[in-house]
Amino acid sequence: MLLIAISWIYILVTAVNFGVFLDKSMRLEITDFTVTVLLGLLGISIVGASWAIFFRLNIEFHWLLLVMNLVIYIVLNRFVNQRYRDLRHQLMALPKSLKILLSLLTVLTIAQCSALPFIIDNETYYVQTIKWLNEYGLVEGLGNLHIFLAQTSGWHILQSVFSFSFLYGNYNDLSGFCLLLGNFYAITHLAAYFENADKSLAAIGLFVLFNPLLFQFISAPSPDMPIFVISFILFSMFLQNFKKPSAKQINQLLLLAFFIGFIKPTAVVIALLPAILLFRNAQLQVSKMLPTVFVCVCIAGLFVAKNVILTGYPLYPTLLAGPVNVDFAVPQELISFYFGEARRYGFFLTKAEFDAMTASEIFFRWINVSKINGAFNVLSLLLVAIVPFFIGRFYNKKALWILYFLMVLQLALLLATSPQFRFFLNFILFFGGFITVCLFGTRRGISVLYGASSIILAVLVFFSIDVSAITQNKLFSTTKNFRFQNLVFPASNSNLNEHHLVTKGNLKYHSPDKNVYFWYGGNGALPCVNTQQIDYFELNFNFIPQQRNASLKEGFRSVKATRHDP
């Protein structure tokens, strides 16, 4: 816990510095502390991604970061210090009960981040992605080794910056820092709701109620967490500035929306929020948007460059632009296989079963999937059905209707691609909070809900819970809880640490010792991939990954396997 708390102080200081720099250099006039920090993280991710194209994200990068921190503070110290005074004022203005809640959430968040991770994707590719970035930067054709590594997110680049791998190996908790930011933002908005009874503010404030669910994401760098947090902030800014937004407010929305796109392209619907405000306010001076447009173009350029380096496809995870002419482009057969697996995963069907079903049968299968997946799928449809009633009855505002239609659009896109409920969870949480406010919106009612949520959260943090009744994942059927030996040093960043060396052609790789999930890599030395995966692609597609030359930095390509007839 102690090491995580110290690292978060450094992350906060660095993010505030970069946020103030973006604010002053682009004349954004940011007034919210949380937005300052998030835009600071965006600035760091831009610098980190640019560096990773050429170099590893290791101690050399931190020397650069240190110099940038010092220069920014020396030049802009008056404005940086003002941000901390604003933070202190916000904290002091909170009611005592909310100060206690925020303190409790801070301790519980750090404690949960000190525990073992509880996310499958951490074992399939999060740990490996960050190790590659720390040791080599962005590597050409890395998707040939393990197709999941092609999904390297802007959030993973940011986590690799703050993993401090040259100091200690178990930092893996940037998502927890992000959730704490989201909770702070929500609590300050709940305090505002107590003052003026604006239901949209209360819906943002009730983000805190969902911590028992969100805490399961924070001991690993899940890109879903910043999507949840930034979405709530975008919803809040959109609702509050819908009628008469200024150029500076649209600029902030646009930057945060592009940050979301850089983190997780499947959340692209969120980018429509600033686009709608721009359409409604076409009279805004274009000159006031130019710096923001330039930064957004840089983000888009880095997104394309990252994808080309990792896969050979500029617009991955789509194949719309086709591959560029490079020898390390991932074969389309392998990408198509992965896309098919991703789509079927939400239905828990084999390829044969999926291909034999009609569209209506697939839809009803999605509704009737058992356990937590099916429950959230039904909840999604239920929200689509009942939210219009609550909007019309309790808060009939055009801006909220627009968010509702974006929710419907997001759900339709997911049903057509990869219908996993976590890709839709930002809308579920927001409108779930909105309905809760409509039903239990008194100060007393919200206080009771907050108390119940905090008790549940404390139990989940300090006790392991058997969740096999609500999940189909047998590998993670028990939650990971804080242990007192982690008061200073956090637990390992992986549940899978035992590997053996395998040779395939010119590729020597580390494979998990246990017979585990097909896509698992865990915390093996580089390069690391499950031998089941290598054998499967050789048998079914006649491709094996090979190094492009003796150096791992030069990357990988897929080559046709040489078959030896008996």
XYZ file of C-alpha atoms in Angstrom:
566
model
C 0.000 0.000 0.000
C 2.722 2.432 0.974
C 4.619 2.085 -2.306
C 1.427 2.530 -4.299
C 0.497 5.659 -2.339
C 3.955 7.152 -2.979
C 3.754 6.349 -6.705
C 0.302 7.951 -6.915
C 1.621 11.175 -5.420
C 4.236 11.287 -8.184
C 1.626 10.477 -10.838
C -0.651 13.217 -9.502
C 2.118 15.828 -9.464
C 3.197 14.919 -13.002
C -0.376 14.879 -14.330
C -1.156 18.274 -12.759
C 1.994 19.752 -14.314
C 1.141 18.439 -17.782
C -2.523 19.379 -17.373
C -1.614 22.955 -16.516
C 0.787 23.049 -19.474
C -1.961 21.936 -21.886
C -4.390 24.350 -20.273
C -2.160 27.398 -20.636
C -0.599 26.546 -23.993
C -3.997 25.816 -25.582
C -6.011 28.406 -23.605
C -8.515 25.816 -22.425
C -9.374 27.700 -19.203
C -9.941 24.487 -17.250
C -11.696 25.076 -13.933
C -12.109 21.491 -12.722
C -9.223 19.747 -10.937
C -10.153 16.263 -12.188
C -10.268 17.442 -15.809
C -6.834 19.038 -15.319
C -5.404 15.720 -14.132
C -7.036 13.667 -16.904
C -5.817 16.017 -19.621
C -2.395 15.855 -17.985
C -2.523 12.066 -18.340
C -3.474 12.562 -21.980
C -0.417 14.772 -22.486
C 1.850 12.180 -20.861
C 0.386 9.402 -23.023
C 1.087 11.460 -26.165
C 4.710 11.982 -25.139
C 5.030 8.332 -24.064
C 3.533 6.947 -27.299
C 5.802 9.167 -29.396
C 8.845 7.953 -27.445
C 7.789 4.278 -27.645
C 7.856 4.350 -31.452
C 11.645 4.613 -31.249
C 12.735 3.652 -27.728
C 11.739 1.645 -24.691
C 9.663 3.247 -21.920
C 12.208 2.795 -19.193
C 14.534 4.867 -17.049
C 15.677 6.935 -20.041
C 12.133 8.166 -20.551
C 11.830 9.099 -16.882
C 14.856 11.363 -17.154
C 13.004 13.159 -19.944
C 9.825 13.234 -17.852
C 11.731 14.656 -14.887
C 13.202 17.453 -17.007
C 9.777 18.263 -18.456
C 8.261 18.310 -14.968
C 10.909 20.732 -13.725
C 10.640 23.052 -16.729
C 6.843 23.179 -16.548
C 6.852 23.875 -12.826
C 9.539 26.571 -13.080
C 7.682 28.364 -15.883
C 4.102 27.819 -14.671
C 4.492 27.377 -10.905
C 1.956 30.118 -10.119
C -0.744 28.285 -12.051
C 0.288 24.844 -10.783
C 0.132 26.021 -7.176
C -3.288 27.527 -7.851
C -4.545 24.088 -8.895
C -3.510 22.672 -5.518
C -5.206 25.560 -3.730
C -8.352 24.838 -5.736
C -8.130 21.186 -4.700
C -7.762 22.133 -1.054
C -10.748 24.474 -1.313
C -12.881 21.718 -2.885
C -11.947 19.287 -0.136
C -12.587 21.766 2.655
C -15.988 22.697 1.193
C -17.257 19.090 1.293
C -19.674 18.143 4.074
C -18.056 16.131 6.841
C -19.843 12.936 5.817
C -18.463 13.189 2.267
C -14.949 13.922 3.561
C -15.124 10.713 5.589
C -16.435 8.816 2.559
C -13.631 10.116 0.326
C -10.998 9.203 2.937
C -12.456 5.713 3.270
C -12.535 5.223 -0.504
C -8.917 6.365 -0.792
C -7.741 3.754 1.725
C -9.894 0.983 0.233
C -8.770 1.799 -3.317
C -5.084 1.581 -2.437
C -5.718 -1.618 -0.456
C -7.495 -3.276 -3.383
C -4.725 -2.212 -5.769
C -2.257 -3.974 -3.461
C -4.039 -7.301 -3.982
C -3.569 -9.824 -6.775
C -5.321 -8.847 -10.031
C -8.756 -10.276 -10.786
C -9.040 -9.808 -14.557
C -8.516 -12.498 -17.200
C -7.107 -9.994 -19.685
C -4.328 -9.165 -17.238
C -3.047 -12.709 -17.716
C -3.682 -12.873 -21.460
C -1.994 -9.635 -22.486
C -1.899 -6.678 -20.026
C 1.270 -7.794 -18.228
C 2.980 -8.828 -21.461
C 2.013 -5.611 -23.277
C 3.543 -3.471 -20.559
C 6.700 -5.589 -20.388
C 7.231 -5.180 -24.130
C 6.785 -1.417 -23.839
C 9.167 -1.243 -20.883
C 11.865 -3.375 -22.479
C 11.561 -2.548 -26.198
C 8.855 0.049 -26.870
C 6.475 -0.588 -29.771
C 7.717 -3.656 -31.655
C 7.024 -4.297 -35.334
C 4.682 -7.217 -35.972
C 4.169 -8.003 -32.281
C 0.628 -9.110 -33.119
C 2.133 -12.102 -34.941
C 3.454 -13.454 -31.656
C 0.148 -13.041 -29.799
C -2.756 -11.318 -31.524
C -3.926 -9.760 -28.232
C -0.682 -7.765 -28.092
C -1.943 -5.913 -31.174
C -4.522 -4.288 -28.871
C -1.898 -2.187 -27.074
C -3.952 0.683 -25.688
C -3.075 4.261 -24.891
C -3.853 3.246 -21.310
C -1.211 0.506 -21.424
C 1.300 3.004 -22.765
C 0.447 5.260 -19.832
C 0.688 2.361 -17.363
C 4.067 1.385 -18.798
C 5.242 4.949 -18.134
C 4.184 4.627 -14.500
C 5.128 0.985 -13.923
C 8.622 2.101 -12.815
C 9.983 -1.271 -13.957
C 13.555 -0.092 -13.380
C 12.751 0.289 -9.665
C 10.185 -2.373 -8.779
C 8.265 -5.050 -10.661
C 4.770 -5.002 -9.144
C 3.307 -1.599 -10.020
C 0.158 -2.323 -12.008
C -2.428 0.034 -10.560
C -3.023 3.099 -12.734
C -6.688 2.094 -13.065
C -7.063 2.433 -9.301
C -5.672 5.967 -9.468
C -8.186 6.701 -12.233
C -11.110 5.315 -10.219
C -10.129 7.463 -7.242
C -10.217 10.497 -9.545
C -13.685 9.446 -10.693
C -14.878 9.052 -7.115
C -13.551 12.496 -6.207
C -15.355 14.017 -9.190
C -18.575 12.189 -8.281
C -18.477 13.208 -4.621
C -17.974 16.901 -5.442
C -20.940 16.697 -7.833
C -23.071 15.003 -5.218
C -22.280 17.882 -2.862
C -23.469 20.252 -5.609
C -26.672 18.217 -5.967
C -27.382 18.655 -2.264
C -27.213 22.401 -2.913
C -29.393 22.719 -6.037
C -31.201 19.346 -6.528
C -30.147 18.951 -10.199
C -30.844 15.283 -10.959
C -28.153 15.152 -13.650
C -25.558 16.096 -11.005
C -26.884 13.413 -8.673
C -26.643 10.780 -11.430
C -22.953 11.678 -11.741
C -22.575 11.616 -7.954
C -24.010 8.109 -7.711
C -21.019 6.768 -9.643
C -19.665 5.994 -6.164
C -22.431 3.444 -5.584
C -20.953 1.157 -8.226
C -17.555 0.805 -6.558
C -18.211 -2.810 -5.468
C -18.343 -3.708 -9.172
C -15.658 -1.299 -10.387
C -13.135 -2.375 -7.746
C -12.750 -5.683 -9.562
C -11.070 -3.788 -12.432
C -8.502 -1.735 -10.523
C -5.694 -4.120 -9.555
C -4.815 -4.406 -13.261
C -4.516 -1.725 -15.983
C -7.885 -2.384 -17.597
C -8.665 0.158 -20.353
C -12.311 -0.156 -19.326
C -11.755 1.822 -16.125
C -10.718 5.148 -17.735
C -13.610 4.706 -20.181
C -16.078 4.500 -17.268
C -14.557 7.504 -15.483
C -14.029 9.772 -18.491
C -17.481 8.882 -19.864
C -19.130 10.082 -16.655
C -17.165 13.323 -16.828
C -18.098 13.806 -20.488
C -21.760 13.107 -19.685
C -21.586 15.683 -16.909
C -19.915 18.351 -19.066
C -22.320 17.667 -21.940
C -25.394 18.027 -19.733
C -24.174 21.171 -17.997
C -22.987 22.949 -21.167
C -25.541 21.744 -23.692
C -27.439 24.998 -24.143
C -24.612 27.510 -24.468
C -21.208 25.822 -24.629
C -18.151 27.971 -25.127
C -15.258 27.064 -27.409
C -13.115 26.200 -24.381
C -15.718 23.731 -23.097
C -16.045 22.051 -26.496
C -12.249 21.886 -26.710
C -12.098 20.066 -23.388
C -14.830 17.651 -24.463
C -13.049 16.994 -27.753
C -9.718 16.237 -26.079
C -11.318 13.877 -23.566
C -13.270 12.140 -26.344
C -10.079 11.592 -28.362
C -8.395 10.327 -25.202
C -11.169 7.727 -24.949
C -10.624 6.762 -28.589
C -6.883 6.369 -28.008
C -7.609 4.132 -25.029
C -10.415 2.010 -26.483
C -11.727 2.475 -30.056
C -14.904 0.475 -29.287
C -16.108 3.481 -27.246
C -16.103 5.660 -30.365
C -19.779 6.621 -29.877
C -18.659 8.966 -27.091
C -16.902 11.107 -29.718
C -20.347 12.186 -30.937
C -20.835 14.334 -27.818
C -18.434 17.148 -28.816
C -19.526 16.708 -32.448
C -23.140 17.409 -31.438
C -22.143 20.542 -29.537
C -20.087 21.723 -32.510
C -23.027 21.160 -34.850
C -25.337 23.124 -32.562
C -22.838 25.968 -32.274
C -21.451 26.364 -35.774
C -20.951 30.079 -35.148
C -17.980 29.414 -32.847
C -14.740 30.843 -34.172
C -12.662 28.168 -35.913
C -9.468 29.871 -34.745
C -10.342 28.981 -31.154
C -10.468 25.295 -32.116
C -7.222 25.058 -34.085
C -4.857 24.102 -31.203
C -7.271 21.376 -30.105
C -7.691 20.111 -33.659
C -3.903 19.934 -33.989
C -3.583 17.836 -30.801
C -6.437 15.564 -31.930
C -4.692 15.046 -35.291
C -1.516 14.112 -33.378
C -3.493 11.583 -31.301
C -5.018 10.089 -34.455
C -1.570 9.931 -36.053
C -0.133 8.106 -33.052
C -3.072 5.691 -33.112
C -2.398 4.855 -36.762
C 1.378 4.623 -36.238
C 0.906 2.287 -33.261
C -1.383 0.022 -35.263
C 0.909 -0.113 -38.294
C 3.894 -1.010 -36.115
C 2.095 -3.729 -34.180
C -0.024 -5.272 -36.951
C 0.552 -3.611 -40.334
C -3.094 -2.402 -40.340
C -3.558 1.381 -39.875
C -7.107 1.173 -38.478
C -6.815 -1.974 -36.381
C -8.993 -3.374 -34.757
C -10.806 -2.980 -38.067
C -9.523 -4.069 -41.487
C -11.098 -1.119 -43.309
C -7.845 0.325 -44.618
C -6.189 -3.021 -45.367
C -2.561 -3.821 -44.533
C 0.364 -1.676 -45.564
C 3.080 -3.333 -47.612
C 5.330 -4.642 -44.840
C 6.644 -8.142 -44.208
C 5.410 -8.133 -40.606
C 1.691 -7.550 -41.366
C -0.425 -10.073 -39.454
C -2.122 -12.508 -41.890
C -5.805 -11.721 -42.371
C -6.691 -15.338 -41.599
C -5.374 -14.951 -38.062
C -7.104 -11.618 -37.499
C -10.388 -12.967 -38.864
C -10.109 -15.932 -36.500
C -9.579 -13.591 -33.558
C -12.486 -11.326 -34.574
C -14.729 -14.367 -34.849
C -13.651 -15.611 -31.413
C -14.246 -12.160 -29.907
C -17.741 -11.959 -31.371
C -18.723 -15.458 -30.246
C -17.292 -14.905 -26.762
C -20.306 -12.776 -25.798
C -22.615 -15.683 -26.700
C -20.439 -18.545 -25.342
C -20.892 -20.475 -28.591
C -18.547 -22.528 -30.730
C -18.041 -21.528 -34.357
C -20.200 -24.414 -35.565
C -23.016 -23.517 -33.169
C -22.836 -19.816 -34.042
C -22.829 -20.422 -37.822
C -25.862 -22.718 -37.552
C -28.050 -20.167 -35.748
C -30.246 -17.436 -37.214
C -29.926 -13.792 -36.122
C -32.990 -14.071 -33.866
C -31.662 -17.276 -32.276
C -28.328 -15.571 -31.586
C -30.129 -12.596 -30.013
C -32.187 -14.812 -27.708
C -29.036 -16.736 -26.843
C -27.414 -13.427 -25.837
C -30.351 -12.625 -23.559
C -30.361 -16.085 -21.986
C -26.641 -16.452 -21.345
C -26.348 -17.629 -17.760
C -24.975 -15.852 -14.713
C -23.602 -12.298 -14.632
C -23.287 -11.884 -18.417
C -26.935 -12.716 -19.010
C -28.033 -10.526 -16.103
C -26.258 -7.472 -17.532
C -27.520 -8.257 -21.036
C -31.104 -8.268 -19.789
C -30.420 -5.124 -17.750
C -29.168 -3.380 -20.901
C -32.407 -4.108 -22.739
C -34.447 -3.173 -19.673
C -32.737 0.220 -19.515
C -33.434 0.829 -23.201
C -37.116 0.110 -22.494
C -37.684 2.073 -19.263
C -35.267 5.017 -19.393
C -37.577 7.034 -21.718
C -40.295 6.877 -19.052
C -37.976 8.203 -16.351
C -36.606 10.963 -18.590
C -40.090 12.056 -19.598
C -41.403 11.899 -16.038
C -38.532 13.308 -13.989
C -36.028 15.209 -16.186
C -37.330 15.903 -19.664
C -34.243 17.594 -21.121
C -33.036 17.344 -24.723
C -29.434 16.700 -23.648
C -30.474 13.641 -21.652
C -32.501 12.308 -24.588
C -29.380 12.587 -26.738
C -27.415 10.498 -24.208
C -30.226 7.943 -24.296
C -30.076 7.622 -28.096
C -26.285 7.307 -27.923
C -26.814 4.440 -25.472
C -29.102 2.700 -27.983
C -26.560 3.260 -30.758
C -23.708 1.874 -28.631
C -25.726 -1.239 -27.786
C -26.586 -1.811 -31.460
C -22.916 -1.530 -32.467
C -21.870 -3.993 -29.781
C -24.514 -6.521 -30.787
C -23.064 -6.367 -34.299
C -19.446 -6.786 -33.157
C -18.486 -7.993 -29.667
C -21.480 -7.964 -27.286
C -19.687 -7.988 -23.924
C -21.506 -6.014 -21.249
C -18.373 -4.227 -20.015
C -18.197 -2.382 -23.359
C -21.603 -0.915 -22.504
C -21.142 -0.507 -18.782
C -20.583 3.269 -18.842
C -24.163 3.789 -20.047
C -25.536 1.147 -17.665
C -23.926 2.901 -14.713
C -25.010 6.399 -15.737
C -28.646 5.589 -16.433
C -28.747 3.187 -13.495
C -27.646 6.117 -11.348
C -30.229 8.385 -12.982
C -33.093 5.972 -12.242
C -31.828 5.543 -8.685
C -31.944 9.328 -8.215
C -35.491 9.448 -9.554
C -36.592 6.785 -7.069
C -34.431 7.529 -4.014
C -33.188 11.062 -4.656
C -33.495 12.486 -1.144
C -30.380 13.259 0.868
C -31.370 10.607 3.398
C -32.012 7.998 0.699
C -28.676 8.640 -1.002
C -26.851 8.507 2.334
C -28.357 5.085 3.069
C -27.295 3.819 -0.370
C -23.779 5.195 0.121
C -23.507 3.498 3.496
C -24.654 0.135 2.137
C -22.250 0.403 -0.806
C -19.323 1.228 1.503
C -20.014 -1.766 3.738
C -20.185 -4.121 0.749
C -17.001 -2.588 -0.614
C -15.078 -3.075 2.644
C -16.142 -6.725 2.767
C -14.976 -7.293 -0.816
C -11.604 -5.650 -0.164
C -10.736 -7.568 2.989
C -12.415 -10.951 2.392
C -12.256 -13.420 -0.506
C -15.706 -14.075 -1.943
C -16.757 -17.141 -3.925
C -18.360 -15.757 -7.104
C -18.713 -19.041 -8.979
C -22.504 -18.650 -8.810
C -22.403 -15.531 -11.006
C -19.512 -16.196 -13.383
C -18.712 -18.825 -15.997
C -15.004 -18.208 -15.589
C -13.666 -21.133 -13.551
C -10.183 -19.601 -13.433
C -11.364 -16.560 -11.441
C -14.169 -17.919 -9.268
C -12.892 -16.296 -6.049
C -12.213 -12.584 -5.620
C -8.711 -11.427 -4.695
C -8.554 -9.571 -1.387
C -6.051 -7.373 0.418
C -3.584 -9.121 2.725
C -1.723 -7.390 5.523
C 1.667 -8.430 4.116
C 0.848 -5.940 1.345
C 0.825 -2.920 3.672
C 4.119 -1.801 2.138
C 4.731 -3.938 -0.954
C 1.860 -4.751 -3.369
C 1.193 -8.325 -4.449
C 2.510 -9.699 -7.737
C 1.019 -8.196 -10.883
C 0.114 -11.669 -12.169
C -1.364 -14.955 -10.949
C 0.763 -16.906 -13.427
C 4.550 -16.787 -12.926
C 5.877 -20.262 -13.840
C 7.075 -20.827 -17.428
C 9.384 -23.040 -19.469
C 11.426 -22.368 -22.601
C 10.224 -23.684 -25.992
C 11.907 -23.441 -29.410
C 10.010 -23.174 -32.694
C 12.213 -22.386 -35.691
C 14.234 -19.299 -34.823
C 11.791 -18.339 -32.051
C 12.626 -19.178 -28.456
C 9.675 -18.339 -26.239
C 8.413 -18.892 -22.697
C 5.183 -20.828 -22.228
C 3.149 -21.294 -19.013
C 3.951 -24.504 -17.189
C 0.309 -25.237 -16.380
C -2.404 -26.359 -18.775
C -4.175 -23.011 -18.669
C -6.467 -20.943 -20.884
C -5.463 -20.920 -24.567
C -4.607 -17.181 -24.638
C -2.731 -17.046 -21.302
C 0.816 -15.728 -21.077
C 1.056 -14.424 -17.511
C 4.270 -12.872 -16.267
C 6.734 -14.875 -18.329
C 10.028 -13.516 -19.640
C 9.918 -12.076 -23.167
C 8.919 -13.389 -25.611
C 6.029 -15.189 -23.920
C 3.107 -17.043 -25.486
C 1.168 -20.216 -24.706
C 2.473 -23.176 -26.691
C -1.148 -24.325 -27.174
C -1.671 -21.178 -29.216
C 1.450 -21.692 -31.360
C 0.484 -25.302 -32.091
C -3.148 -24.408 -32.883
C -2.278 -21.769 -35.465
C 0.307 -24.046 -37.051
C -2.158 -26.922 -37.305
C -5.191 -24.953 -38.471
C -3.687 -22.047 -40.433
C -0.176 -23.304 -41.227
C 1.394 -20.152 -39.725
C 4.033 -19.864 -37.034
C 5.545 -16.659 -35.593
C 9.238 -16.115 -36.233
C 11.680 -13.387 -35.322
C 12.550 -11.041 -38.177
C 16.194 -11.277 -37.126
C 18.253 -12.038 -34.019
C 17.073 -8.950 -32.100
C 13.649 -8.977 -30.430
C 13.423 -5.231 -31.046
C 13.238 -5.960 -34.790
C 9.972 -7.762 -34.199
C 8.100 -10.752 -35.616
C 6.422 -12.011 -38.740
C 4.194 -14.971 -39.535
C 5.670 -17.551 -41.902
C 4.243 -20.661 -43.469
C 5.136 -23.696 -41.418
C 7.211 -26.416 -43.057
C 5.257 -29.634 -42.941
C 7.111 -32.906 -42.566
C 5.166 -35.831 -44.011
C 5.500 -39.077 -42.102
